[in-house]
XYZ file of C-alpha atoms in Angstrom:
762
model
C -0.241 -0.318 -0.007
C 1.465 3.549 -1.347
C 1.242 5.926 1.537
C -0.469 8.158 -1.129
C -3.135 5.209 -0.806
C -3.073 5.208 2.813
C -3.139 8.678 3.596
C -6.335 8.611 1.196
C -8.228 5.662 3.662
C -7.752 7.739 6.402
C -8.746 10.601 5.356
C -12.380 8.414 4.348
C -12.732 8.114 8.326
C -13.455 10.058 11.294
C -12.624 10.327 14.729
C -14.567 9.901 17.875
C -15.448 13.899 17.800
C -16.530 13.987 14.109
C -18.679 10.894 14.833
C -20.424 11.993 17.500
C -21.403 15.146 15.124
C -22.581 13.422 12.710
C -24.690 10.356 14.907
C -27.665 12.484 15.033
C -28.300 11.908 11.057
C -27.505 8.375 11.808
C -29.496 7.492 14.293
C -32.182 9.296 12.724
C -34.595 7.025 11.000
C -35.399 9.914 7.695
C -32.712 12.041 5.373
C -34.045 15.635 6.042
C -33.928 18.449 3.373
C -34.894 22.279 3.171
C -36.053 23.176 0.086
C -38.092 26.168 -1.332
C -41.964 25.786 -1.725
C -42.200 25.523 -5.509
C -39.944 22.578 -5.454
C -42.081 20.549 -3.189
C -44.654 19.231 -6.048
C -41.652 17.532 -7.035
C -40.172 15.855 -3.837
C -43.540 14.900 -2.458
C -43.563 12.688 -6.229
C -40.552 11.348 -5.271
C -41.442 10.249 -1.692
C -40.824 13.242 -0.115
C -43.403 14.266 2.863
C -43.445 17.756 4.843
C -41.361 18.117 8.323
C -42.081 21.721 8.855
C -42.787 24.747 7.283
C -40.548 27.747 7.793
C -41.414 31.139 6.138
C -39.307 30.778 3.557
C -38.190 27.288 3.080
C -39.883 23.668 3.834
C -38.133 21.243 5.656
C -39.030 17.789 4.494
C -38.122 14.701 5.386
C -37.635 10.586 3.598
C -37.235 7.617 5.398
C -34.174 5.479 4.595
C -34.686 2.527 2.588
C -34.377 -0.318 5.211
C -30.666 -1.828 4.563
C -29.300 2.567 4.614
C -31.292 2.554 8.136
C -29.825 -0.977 9.354
C -26.593 -0.268 8.803
C -26.797 3.360 10.302
C -27.809 2.175 13.067
C -24.995 -0.875 13.765
C -22.708 2.105 12.647
C -24.422 4.521 15.655
C -23.733 1.420 17.890
C -20.326 1.312 17.548
C -20.089 5.192 17.701
C -21.995 5.625 20.711
C -19.658 2.448 22.344
C -16.535 4.627 21.685
C -15.081 3.351 19.144
C -12.172 6.201 17.380
C -12.149 5.780 13.987
C -15.020 4.917 11.695
C -15.907 4.642 8.073
C -17.627 8.061 7.753
C -20.258 6.677 4.720
C -20.883 3.220 2.574
C -18.139 4.434 -0.013
C -15.229 2.846 2.122
C -13.224 0.259 0.040
C -10.192 -1.777 1.729
C -7.638 -3.105 -1.395
C -6.990 -7.157 -0.656
C -4.465 -7.539 -3.156
C -1.144 -5.881 -2.914
C -0.260 -6.733 -6.494
C -3.386 -5.461 -7.690
C -4.347 -2.500 -5.837
C -7.616 -1.351 -7.920
C -9.165 -4.796 -6.691
C -11.005 -2.927 -3.191
C -13.837 -4.396 -1.060
C -16.447 -1.947 -0.177
C -17.304 -2.279 3.479
C -20.490 -1.252 5.280
C -19.208 -0.562 8.603
C -15.031 0.069 10.150
C -14.793 0.553 13.488
C -11.702 0.931 15.773
C -10.456 1.792 18.831
C -7.108 1.703 20.627
C -7.000 -2.846 20.387
C -9.039 -3.611 17.989
C -10.602 -3.988 14.539
C -13.380 -5.000 13.694
C -15.371 -5.161 9.713
C -19.065 -5.653 9.757
C -21.341 -6.815 6.703
C -24.636 -5.857 6.988
C -27.813 -8.039 5.814
C -30.834 -7.228 6.411
C -34.989 -7.924 5.195
C -38.398 -5.726 5.821
C -39.340 -8.976 6.857
C -38.975 -12.476 8.959
C -36.727 -14.416 5.893
C -34.472 -17.297 5.529
C -30.767 -15.724 5.115
C -28.836 -16.911 1.842
C -25.205 -15.737 2.540
C -23.049 -18.426 1.043
C -21.819 -15.924 -1.737
C -20.939 -13.166 0.532
C -18.915 -15.906 2.401
C -17.369 -17.435 0.405
C -16.131 -14.168 -1.159
C -14.358 -13.126 2.100
C -12.826 -16.432 2.138
C -10.703 -15.523 -0.764
C -9.987 -11.646 0.693
C -10.065 -12.459 4.421
C -5.830 -12.038 4.681
C -5.503 -9.509 2.285
C -7.921 -7.508 3.968
C -5.856 -7.570 6.905
C -2.506 -6.554 5.661
C -4.093 -3.772 4.504
C -5.536 -3.526 8.113
C -1.980 -3.530 9.441
C -0.513 -1.377 6.413
C -3.407 1.276 7.591
C -1.800 1.099 10.800
C 1.621 -0.175 10.837
C 2.663 0.198 14.248
C -0.288 -1.136 16.390
C -0.919 -4.445 17.436
C -4.794 -4.736 16.943
C -6.948 -7.645 17.303
C -9.539 -7.592 14.505
C -13.200 -9.598 14.068
C -15.334 -9.908 11.177
C -18.830 -9.546 12.189
C -21.670 -10.434 9.933
C -24.823 -8.260 11.055
C -28.432 -9.376 10.683
C -31.961 -7.954 10.523
C -35.232 -10.102 10.223
C -32.874 -12.518 8.427
C -31.961 -16.022 9.943
C -28.621 -17.849 9.441
C -28.364 -21.726 8.526
C -25.557 -24.260 10.076
C -24.095 -24.061 6.986
C -23.191 -20.348 6.933
C -22.526 -20.387 10.435
C -19.736 -23.291 9.304
C -18.535 -21.137 6.941
C -17.868 -17.584 9.029
C -16.331 -19.756 11.503
C -13.920 -20.661 9.075
C -13.205 -16.701 8.364
C -12.718 -16.179 11.979
C -16.304 -14.612 11.715
C -18.723 -13.606 13.988
C -22.878 -13.097 14.087
C -24.454 -10.625 15.557
C -28.232 -11.027 15.274
C -31.514 -8.286 16.178
C -30.889 -9.461 19.788
C -27.480 -9.388 20.178
C -27.741 -5.446 18.418
C -30.526 -4.440 20.382
C -28.785 -5.983 23.968
C -25.740 -3.767 22.942
C -28.349 -1.071 22.698
C -30.046 -1.726 25.551
C -26.929 -2.145 27.446
C -25.359 0.981 26.451
C -28.534 2.935 27.252
C -27.751 1.653 31.326
C -23.635 1.970 31.777
C -22.908 3.744 28.459
C -19.077 3.107 26.862
C -18.570 1.072 29.382
C -20.515 -1.565 27.770
C -18.049 -2.555 25.356
C -16.270 -4.480 27.904
C -19.017 -6.710 27.419
C -19.236 -6.706 23.833
C -15.544 -7.558 23.334
C -15.940 -10.188 25.923
C -18.582 -11.261 23.156
C -16.465 -11.440 20.386
C -13.292 -12.169 21.787
C -14.548 -15.243 23.555
C -11.448 -16.596 25.544
C -8.990 -14.609 22.906
C -5.572 -13.440 24.626
C -5.490 -9.479 25.583
C -2.640 -7.882 24.287
C 0.145 -6.418 26.406
C -2.188 -7.049 29.696
C -0.692 -6.899 33.502
C -2.212 -9.739 34.712
C -0.276 -10.852 38.091
C -1.551 -9.626 41.656
C -0.616 -10.583 44.972
C -3.435 -13.260 46.275
C -4.378 -15.523 49.149
C -5.347 -18.844 48.147
C -7.774 -20.503 50.553
C -10.557 -23.121 50.432
C -14.947 -22.705 51.384
C -17.598 -24.696 50.625
C -15.597 -27.152 48.966
C -14.103 -25.006 46.679
C -10.727 -23.222 46.017
C -10.845 -19.424 46.128
C -8.404 -16.497 45.818
C -8.990 -13.175 47.125
C -7.173 -10.090 46.266
C -7.233 -6.894 45.224
C -6.977 -5.519 41.668
C -7.538 -2.082 39.472
C -11.380 -2.265 37.914
C -9.861 -1.662 34.652
C -8.185 -5.021 34.685
C -10.892 -6.821 35.958
C -13.438 -5.154 33.231
C -11.398 -5.905 30.904
C -11.649 -9.726 30.875
C -15.129 -10.037 32.783
C -18.434 -10.867 31.618
C -21.944 -10.289 32.893
C -24.396 -13.477 32.172
C -27.275 -10.856 31.644
C -30.414 -13.056 32.270
C -31.782 -11.988 27.868
C -32.188 -13.241 24.757
C -28.820 -12.483 23.314
C -27.151 -14.968 26.029
C -29.714 -17.281 24.992
C -27.113 -20.124 23.817
C -25.374 -19.811 27.299
C -28.478 -20.542 29.801
C -28.362 -20.697 32.386
C -28.146 -16.780 33.205
C -28.962 -15.167 35.990
C -28.115 -11.167 36.122
C -30.419 -8.934 35.799
C -29.436 -6.129 33.294
C -27.953 -2.672 34.885
C -29.778 -0.204 36.385
C -28.060 2.921 34.916
C -29.880 5.001 37.920
C -27.765 2.727 40.359
C -25.121 2.833 38.069
C -24.756 6.781 37.742
C -25.324 6.438 42.017
C -22.367 4.366 42.057
C -20.065 6.535 40.068
C -21.389 9.553 42.050
C -20.158 8.045 45.274
C -16.703 7.327 43.560
C -16.349 10.043 41.627
C -17.353 13.329 44.137
C -17.314 11.714 47.291
C -14.453 9.399 47.708
C -16.376 6.649 48.567
C -15.540 2.919 48.031
C -16.847 -0.599 48.845
C -15.444 -2.788 51.581
C -17.202 -5.872 50.140
C -15.736 -7.552 47.662
C -16.695 -8.419 43.924
C -17.116 -11.646 43.920
C -16.302 -13.684 40.356
C -15.474 -17.357 39.179
C -12.097 -18.201 37.002
C -10.728 -21.048 34.994
C -8.444 -22.840 36.358
C -6.901 -23.986 33.334
C -6.023 -20.047 32.674
C -4.389 -19.166 36.296
C -1.168 -19.998 37.786
C -0.513 -19.498 41.812
C 3.056 -18.794 42.669
C 3.152 -20.041 46.212
C 5.309 -17.850 48.123
C 8.319 -19.078 49.639
C 6.996 -17.445 53.010
C 4.141 -18.788 54.821
C 2.153 -18.831 57.896
C 2.546 -21.976 59.507
C -0.610 -21.585 61.812
C -3.102 -20.924 58.687
C -3.883 -23.451 55.990
C -4.500 -20.274 53.419
C -1.374 -19.629 50.819
C -0.271 -16.384 49.854
C 1.553 -15.959 46.621
C 0.828 -14.733 42.779
C -1.601 -15.122 41.105
C -1.764 -14.869 37.557
C -5.180 -14.309 36.003
C -5.974 -15.173 32.905
C -5.242 -12.493 29.935
C -7.951 -13.524 27.730
C -11.531 -12.097 27.247
C -14.438 -13.221 28.744
C -12.557 -15.531 31.368
C -14.140 -14.016 34.464
C -17.598 -14.134 35.326
C -19.084 -11.709 37.847
C -21.060 -13.348 40.084
C -22.218 -10.071 42.775
C -20.851 -6.690 42.589
C -21.425 -5.912 39.034
C -22.678 -2.683 39.900
C -20.060 -1.741 41.702
C -17.070 -2.981 39.311
C -18.774 -1.112 36.101
C -19.614 1.882 38.661
C -15.541 2.382 38.657
C -15.803 2.586 34.513
C -16.256 6.166 34.179
C -14.798 7.475 37.041
C -11.271 8.979 37.083
C -10.223 6.208 39.915
C -10.862 2.940 37.291
C -6.948 2.265 36.890
C -6.145 4.510 40.338
C -8.016 2.676 42.848
C -7.969 -0.908 43.784
C -10.961 -3.246 44.930
C -10.939 -6.512 47.096
C -11.912 -9.932 44.979
C -13.082 -12.898 45.545
C -12.433 -15.463 43.270
C -13.937 -18.859 43.160
C -11.815 -21.250 40.882
C -13.582 -23.609 38.201
C -17.787 -22.783 39.238
C -20.175 -24.566 37.274
C -22.960 -22.054 35.656
C -25.566 -23.960 38.267
C -23.018 -22.992 41.300
C -22.480 -19.393 39.817
C -26.601 -19.585 40.282
C -26.954 -21.203 43.360
C -23.983 -18.748 44.709
C -25.822 -15.498 43.489
C -29.273 -16.408 44.941
C -27.844 -17.127 48.429
C -25.900 -13.790 48.686
C -29.027 -11.836 46.938
C -31.532 -13.586 49.623
C -29.149 -13.329 52.687
C -27.890 -9.829 52.121
C -30.290 -7.936 50.139
C -30.076 -4.202 50.647
C -32.545 -1.873 51.234
C -34.413 -0.065 48.039
C -35.086 3.357 47.819
C -39.029 3.035 47.536
C -39.332 0.671 50.800
C -37.067 2.913 52.321
C -39.626 6.051 51.422
C -42.574 3.364 52.830
C -40.553 3.003 55.837
C -40.199 7.185 56.256
C -44.544 7.085 55.434
C -44.530 5.144 59.309
C -41.820 5.380 61.339
C -41.557 9.275 60.637
C -45.280 10.628 61.353
C -44.739 10.896 65.170
C -40.860 12.573 64.724
C -40.283 15.254 66.825
C -38.269 16.897 64.068
C -40.955 19.067 61.935
C -38.717 18.528 59.000
C -39.110 14.572 59.390
C -42.694 14.997 59.602
C -42.805 16.759 56.119
C -40.506 13.889 55.060
C -43.049 11.304 56.112
C -46.395 13.529 54.964
C -44.742 13.661 51.221
C -44.272 9.907 51.071
C -47.921 9.065 52.602
C -48.847 11.600 49.702
C -47.042 9.454 46.595
C -47.694 6.166 48.231
C -50.906 6.856 48.589
C -51.918 8.677 45.005
C -49.484 5.246 43.752
C -51.940 2.708 45.801
C -55.082 3.691 45.670
C -57.559 2.284 43.040
C -59.423 5.956 43.226
C -56.378 7.578 42.373
C -55.791 8.531 38.334
C -51.797 7.637 39.404
C -52.684 3.316 40.680
C -50.246 1.812 39.270
C -48.073 4.526 37.871
C -45.734 5.033 40.559
C -43.178 3.074 41.270
C -43.536 1.502 44.527
C -41.343 -1.279 44.522
C -42.659 -2.250 40.870
C -39.715 -1.885 38.380
C -41.902 -0.695 35.474
C -43.483 1.942 36.972
C -42.874 5.745 35.250
C -43.072 7.600 38.377
C -40.809 7.955 41.133
C -41.885 8.728 44.898
C -38.887 10.774 45.358
C -39.655 13.274 41.883
C -43.381 13.871 43.532
C -42.232 14.277 47.383
C -39.285 17.327 45.386
C -42.680 18.904 43.643
C -44.948 18.723 47.129
C -41.632 20.367 49.375
C -41.173 23.193 46.590
C -44.723 24.132 46.074
C -46.716 26.092 47.825
C -49.105 23.676 49.789
C -46.459 22.787 52.841
C -44.978 25.900 53.195
C -41.249 25.612 55.177
C -40.383 23.817 58.143
C -36.732 23.451 60.018
C -35.485 20.829 62.411
C -37.867 22.239 65.139
C -39.660 24.879 64.271
C -42.496 25.699 61.471
C -40.753 28.667 59.560
C -43.527 29.444 57.205
C -47.329 27.673 57.124
C -48.610 26.312 53.709
C -51.483 27.011 51.931
C -52.852 23.799 53.218
C -50.138 22.717 55.934
C -50.854 23.921 59.708
C -48.727 21.350 61.735
C -51.931 18.985 61.463
C -49.573 16.104 59.271
C -53.431 13.762 59.346
C -55.517 17.426 58.357
C -52.736 17.700 55.891
C -52.848 14.488 54.298
C -56.622 13.928 54.162
C -57.176 17.506 52.146
C -54.312 17.085 49.788
C -54.911 13.486 48.911
C -58.293 14.710 48.195
C -57.657 17.519 46.357
C -55.017 15.599 44.654
C -57.394 12.539 43.260
C -60.689 14.121 42.170
C -57.243 17.367 40.013
C -56.083 14.594 38.503
C -59.472 12.484 37.760
C -60.397 16.019 35.979
C -57.086 16.019 34.191
C -56.890 12.473 33.301
C -60.715 12.601 31.312
C -59.789 15.479 29.463
C -56.230 14.356 28.433
C -57.404 10.472 28.289
C -54.883 9.680 24.726
C -52.047 11.533 26.496
C -52.936 9.467 29.990
C -52.988 6.100 28.488
C -49.950 7.066 26.611
C -46.255 5.463 26.585
C -44.894 8.444 25.733
C -47.415 10.713 27.780
C -46.239 14.300 28.982
C -47.930 14.123 31.882
C -47.952 10.932 32.875
C -43.973 11.176 33.330
C -42.023 12.251 35.778
C -41.384 16.235 34.631
C -45.463 16.173 34.109
C -46.618 15.511 37.048
C -43.728 17.582 38.733
C -44.836 20.830 36.704
C -48.426 19.669 37.369
C -48.280 19.644 41.188
C -46.733 23.026 41.113
C -48.998 24.308 38.476
C -51.963 23.016 40.853
C -50.195 24.955 44.080
C -49.823 28.045 41.741
C -53.332 28.207 40.917
C -54.879 27.720 44.277
C -52.375 30.772 45.649
C -53.617 32.836 42.928
C -57.746 32.107 43.605
C -56.942 32.459 47.384
C -54.957 35.933 46.541
C -57.863 36.886 44.334
C -60.428 36.128 47.178
C -62.202 33.265 45.033
C -61.530 30.129 47.417
C -60.902 30.249 51.034
C -59.528 26.633 51.607
C -60.291 26.114 55.295
C -64.034 27.647 54.948
C -64.904 25.367 51.513
C -65.241 21.499 50.575
C -62.330 20.088 48.305
C -64.883 19.800 45.937
C -66.012 23.396 45.394
C -62.187 24.407 44.895
C -61.344 21.959 42.198
C -64.946 22.946 40.467
C -62.910 26.368 41.003
C -59.624 25.359 39.354
C -61.184 23.592 36.459
C -60.628 26.721 34.376
C -57.288 26.716 34.883
C -56.510 23.705 33.974
C -58.808 23.792 30.717
C -55.247 25.837 28.929
C -53.221 22.818 29.454
C -55.823 20.279 28.389
C -55.910 21.810 25.637
C -52.122 22.441 24.739
C -52.107 18.482 25.560
C -54.325 17.656 23.029
C -52.947 20.334 20.109
C -49.388 19.876 20.892
C -47.215 19.079 17.831
C -45.154 16.231 16.824
C -41.930 18.596 17.126
C -43.087 19.714 20.523
C -44.345 17.108 21.568
C -41.047 15.411 21.313
C -38.522 18.504 22.674
C -40.688 19.004 25.773
C -40.209 15.062 26.507
C -37.078 15.230 25.900
C -35.895 17.576 27.872
C -34.192 16.253 31.329
C -33.313 17.422 34.989
C -34.096 20.445 37.242
C -34.335 21.990 33.932
C -36.967 19.292 32.095
C -38.867 19.556 35.445
C -38.892 23.878 35.357
C -39.147 24.146 31.684
C -43.119 21.635 31.866
C -43.841 23.656 35.187
C -43.181 27.028 33.276
C -44.883 25.896 30.088
C -47.664 25.052 31.935
C -48.015 28.436 33.695
C -47.187 30.540 30.021
C -50.540 28.418 28.840
C -52.183 29.822 31.548
C -51.184 32.981 31.206
C -52.285 33.413 27.707
C -55.724 32.650 28.380
C -55.783 34.431 31.933
C -54.011 37.688 31.413
C -54.170 38.075 36.216
C -52.609 34.898 35.998
C -48.920 35.781 36.739
C -46.910 34.087 39.136
C -43.921 35.039 39.673
C -40.628 34.184 38.352
C -42.458 33.677 35.018
C -41.242 36.599 33.747
C -38.121 36.439 34.039
C -38.032 32.897 32.982
C -39.330 33.546 29.416
C -36.749 36.219 29.074
C -33.764 33.771 30.339
C -35.067 32.153 27.575
C -35.094 34.275 24.984
C -31.680 34.801 26.282
C -30.616 31.279 26.068
C -32.099 31.816 21.601
C -29.700 34.313 21.621
C -26.123 32.949 23.368
C -27.157 29.940 20.820
C -27.860 31.838 17.912
C -24.932 33.717 17.906
C -22.426 30.786 18.850
C -24.089 29.582 15.756
C -22.985 32.369 13.966
C -19.397 32.374 15.188
C -19.038 28.777 13.786
C -20.002 30.051 10.718
C -17.650 32.922 10.753
C -15.196 30.480 11.152
C -16.076 28.281 7.744
C -16.386 31.367 6.204
C -12.513 31.835 6.860
C -11.552 28.700 6.166
C -12.967 27.655 3.120
C -13.074 31.119 0.906
C -9.443 31.568 1.435
C -9.035 27.643 0.840
C -10.977 28.215 -2.410
C -9.027 31.358 -3.337
C -5.529 29.853 -2.855
C -6.462 27.107 -4.920
C -7.913 29.039 -7.711
C -5.420 32.217 -8.190
C -2.285 30.849 -5.742
C -0.060 33.120 -4.465
C -1.692 36.125 -5.832
C -5.017 35.004 -4.454
C -5.724 37.844 -2.056
C -5.100 40.385 -4.751
C -7.046 39.009 -7.493
C -9.772 37.337 -5.604
C -10.352 39.830 -3.022
C -12.594 43.133 -4.261
C -9.983 46.440 -4.160
C -12.442 48.249 -1.874
C -12.666 45.112 0.625
C -8.986 44.803 0.425
C -8.353 48.428 1.318
C -10.465 47.981 4.245
C -9.564 45.165 5.880
C -5.713 46.435 5.770
C -6.753 49.203 7.097
C -8.771 47.169 10.004
C -5.953 45.057 10.851
C -3.054 48.242 11.215
C -6.157 49.857 13.341
C -6.004 47.223 15.223
C -2.708 46.321 15.314
C -1.537 49.708 16.469
C -3.377 49.452 20.039
C -1.834 46.027 20.959
C 0.945 45.667 23.034
C 1.797 41.902 22.903
C 2.900 41.063 19.064
C 1.533 36.979 18.805
C -2.112 39.035 19.405
C -1.487 40.950 15.718
C -4.373 40.003 13.293
C -3.469 39.695 9.424
C -5.963 41.860 7.281
C -7.892 38.569 6.576
C -9.034 38.241 9.843
C -10.853 41.174 9.638
C -13.167 40.405 7.143
C -17.321 41.001 8.079
C -20.070 38.365 6.286
C -21.003 40.852 3.650
C -17.282 41.537 2.852
C -17.395 37.354 2.256
C -20.455 37.963 0.317
C -18.653 41.093 -1.798
C -15.945 38.335 -2.261
C -18.290 35.970 -4.037
C -20.514 37.898 -6.178
C -16.750 39.005 -7.801
C -16.172 35.267 -8.485
C -18.779 34.023 -8.852
C -19.225 31.450 -11.234
C -16.112 31.189 -11.564
C -15.469 30.048 -7.677
C -18.478 29.843 -5.730
C -21.719 29.649 -7.214
C -21.927 25.819 -6.780
C -21.106 25.381 -3.736
C -22.350 28.645 -2.129
C -26.291 28.498 -3.585
C -28.493 27.126 -0.953
C -29.981 23.973 -1.920
C -33.381 24.572 -3.447
C -32.298 27.723 -4.909
C -30.348 26.726 -7.340
C -33.249 27.883 -10.386
C -34.021 31.033 -8.362
C -34.347 33.972 -10.311
C -32.214 37.400 -9.960
C -28.792 35.529 -10.151
C -26.163 35.975 -7.819
C -27.995 38.873 -5.744
C -30.650 36.608 -5.204
C -28.537 33.908 -4.390
C -26.361 35.405 -1.783
C -29.330 37.004 0.055
C -28.468 34.677 2.495
C -25.514 36.061 3.496
C -27.348 39.626 3.832
C -29.630 38.397 6.167
C -26.694 36.359 8.338
C -25.011 39.459 8.434
C -28.084 41.366 9.801
C -28.463 38.726 12.557
C -24.667 39.298 13.090
C -24.861 43.094 13.982
C -27.344 42.757 16.261
C -27.224 44.105 19.986
C -27.051 40.750 21.580
C -28.386 43.027 25.029
C -31.368 44.989 23.136
C -32.001 42.047 19.994
C -33.978 38.878 20.930
C -33.867 36.027 17.925
C -36.553 34.327 17.292
C -37.010 30.727 16.874
C -37.784 31.267 13.636
C -34.367 33.135 13.265
C -32.678 30.395 15.316
C -34.020 27.732 12.772
C -32.401 29.738 9.721
C -29.441 29.927 11.602
C -29.489 25.528 12.219
C -30.750 25.127 8.941
C -27.654 27.152 6.915
C -25.259 25.406 9.317
C -26.225 22.252 9.039
C -25.690 22.811 5.184
C -22.431 24.252 5.701
C -21.255 21.428 7.737
C -22.403 19.022 5.188
C -20.570 20.978 2.811
C -17.212 20.967 4.562
C -17.679 17.478 5.178
C -17.917 16.458 1.270
C -15.397 18.645 0.519
C -12.761 16.844 3.207
C -14.141 13.643 1.891
C -13.260 14.409 -2.000
C -9.640 16.357 -1.035
């Protein structure tokens, strides 16, 4: 392989940072384009549909073909798992014959990290079918060695493990084809395998790659792994075991977790539940931010054939245990985690994964059945108290506490639990009270209640401020709020029935219920301030009838919300998501009831406008940087050394030179001096484009969909005028609109795609 070919091939790969930028496009099931209205009919006839209409353009989308969508899905999996280099697109071809370099093989997905290289062939069908891979696999049989050599030439100074993978969707594979796959050292990933690793990634992030490597390199040696640890050898329950301490990252490389999942069905019996993301995050936080540690041991099983124990010369004669050096297996998937998967994987994304050590008890040669028995014994006799059980206990144990803060903790716990357990409640069965599949959490409801105006404020020893309902009497407050929430939520659920029952419900989500609890508090406070209700004098039924007219705007909003806004709202997380739901509900009520003006809403809306500004001006800076680099490159390629003199209009050039001299005259640090090319405005770039339109800029700087508009170059560059207008607005007094932000987003997406295309072509 010549150096030119090597450089060309490397140029068709994207690094980790670039991969993350195009990941959104890969993960989406549609292609998107922005077109002018007069091109709509032709696009609709070609299978495109309208996604969104803007003032001067229409965003259209078209489903990816099934094979492209599947390839992009597989590509996305490896990008998510942290592979450092991937093919940019489907046009990646590897040579396989050193004597005839033009003979190449198209690679669907190419993925490389620090230790491994993967070549993935993707095959899919829209319906369940019987796969026939004989021709494809036999074609690889004769070229596999050549592909390996090309990869070695591509990365000459790295010792990398290589694996060919056949990834399939809706296709079965025959025993004969499995044999052919095995003959070329390949592996089959089916629908269940791919789904499993996506699900695992969603829980543990890039740590999922350790499990993946164990799966595809089962039993293969790990290059350059240091595997010696001081250990004690002993006997327990008739089994030999080793006790030692090791860095988590080393153990992660050789470990495998037998998750109960279709992907591991051929390894039955399996016994581990899939790792819980919430639990893993709490472990990570405990380790990383609280300097936490776990003194109890990780329990594993290792194969004695892959272990070696060097007994030390000096021993303690009074014990039957031995001390020495244990040589752990230097192989993938050679240690099965029986207990402690969350503790082990909790280290994977922390700075302590290779600077801390964790205690391990390693049993030798435990059969799968014995592993299951040990797992059950550990979990039966040492089961941790769950958060939900703790909350249930709080509701009982703290009710009579002398401390006001603990009483409120008990009150909010009991309200949340009752809403989830009472058959009269619209939230019956929807709150996680020891139920893994319930959508809502007790903690989220408690947080909303404590931040609302219902309860007020308390400290350890006193009531700081009475609430709308709470007057120091827990029993009264509980009964009133229980009835109020059940009746209010009943009105809401009956009127947004479709959303309430949906798996993607806005209301029946942690953020949605958080927002509803706070908005009910706001409405009650507003009605009390206007002397419309008296909480203690009116019964709950009367009060609920009064609040309904304020809930109606929210009901109408939920019924009529469009898909894009629904998804945008649904994908907001954390404290920001909670606040967005709450403030959105406030705004909808205010649109109908002008005198409803809750504290903080106006300030929040202004802050949202400011965030549009920040994002907009960030995009403009990116576009300016693109202009600076791309315009210069094109002028240099066309005019050579005299690019500035020949390519830049005289007036633009003179102004840039003067501006540079002016700026540099006031600088004391020579290193901060600017060139005249650094002093161009967006309009200056437009003047350069107009001067060299047909020869240099027309093809790449005409926006998609505007190729045939009348008015020539003046009209085709008007988008730069609009861009300059936004650039020159005073960030302190001008608020960018959503439409203007969409314009900038579309512009930036187009320019980025163009830049990526140019890099590929070069």
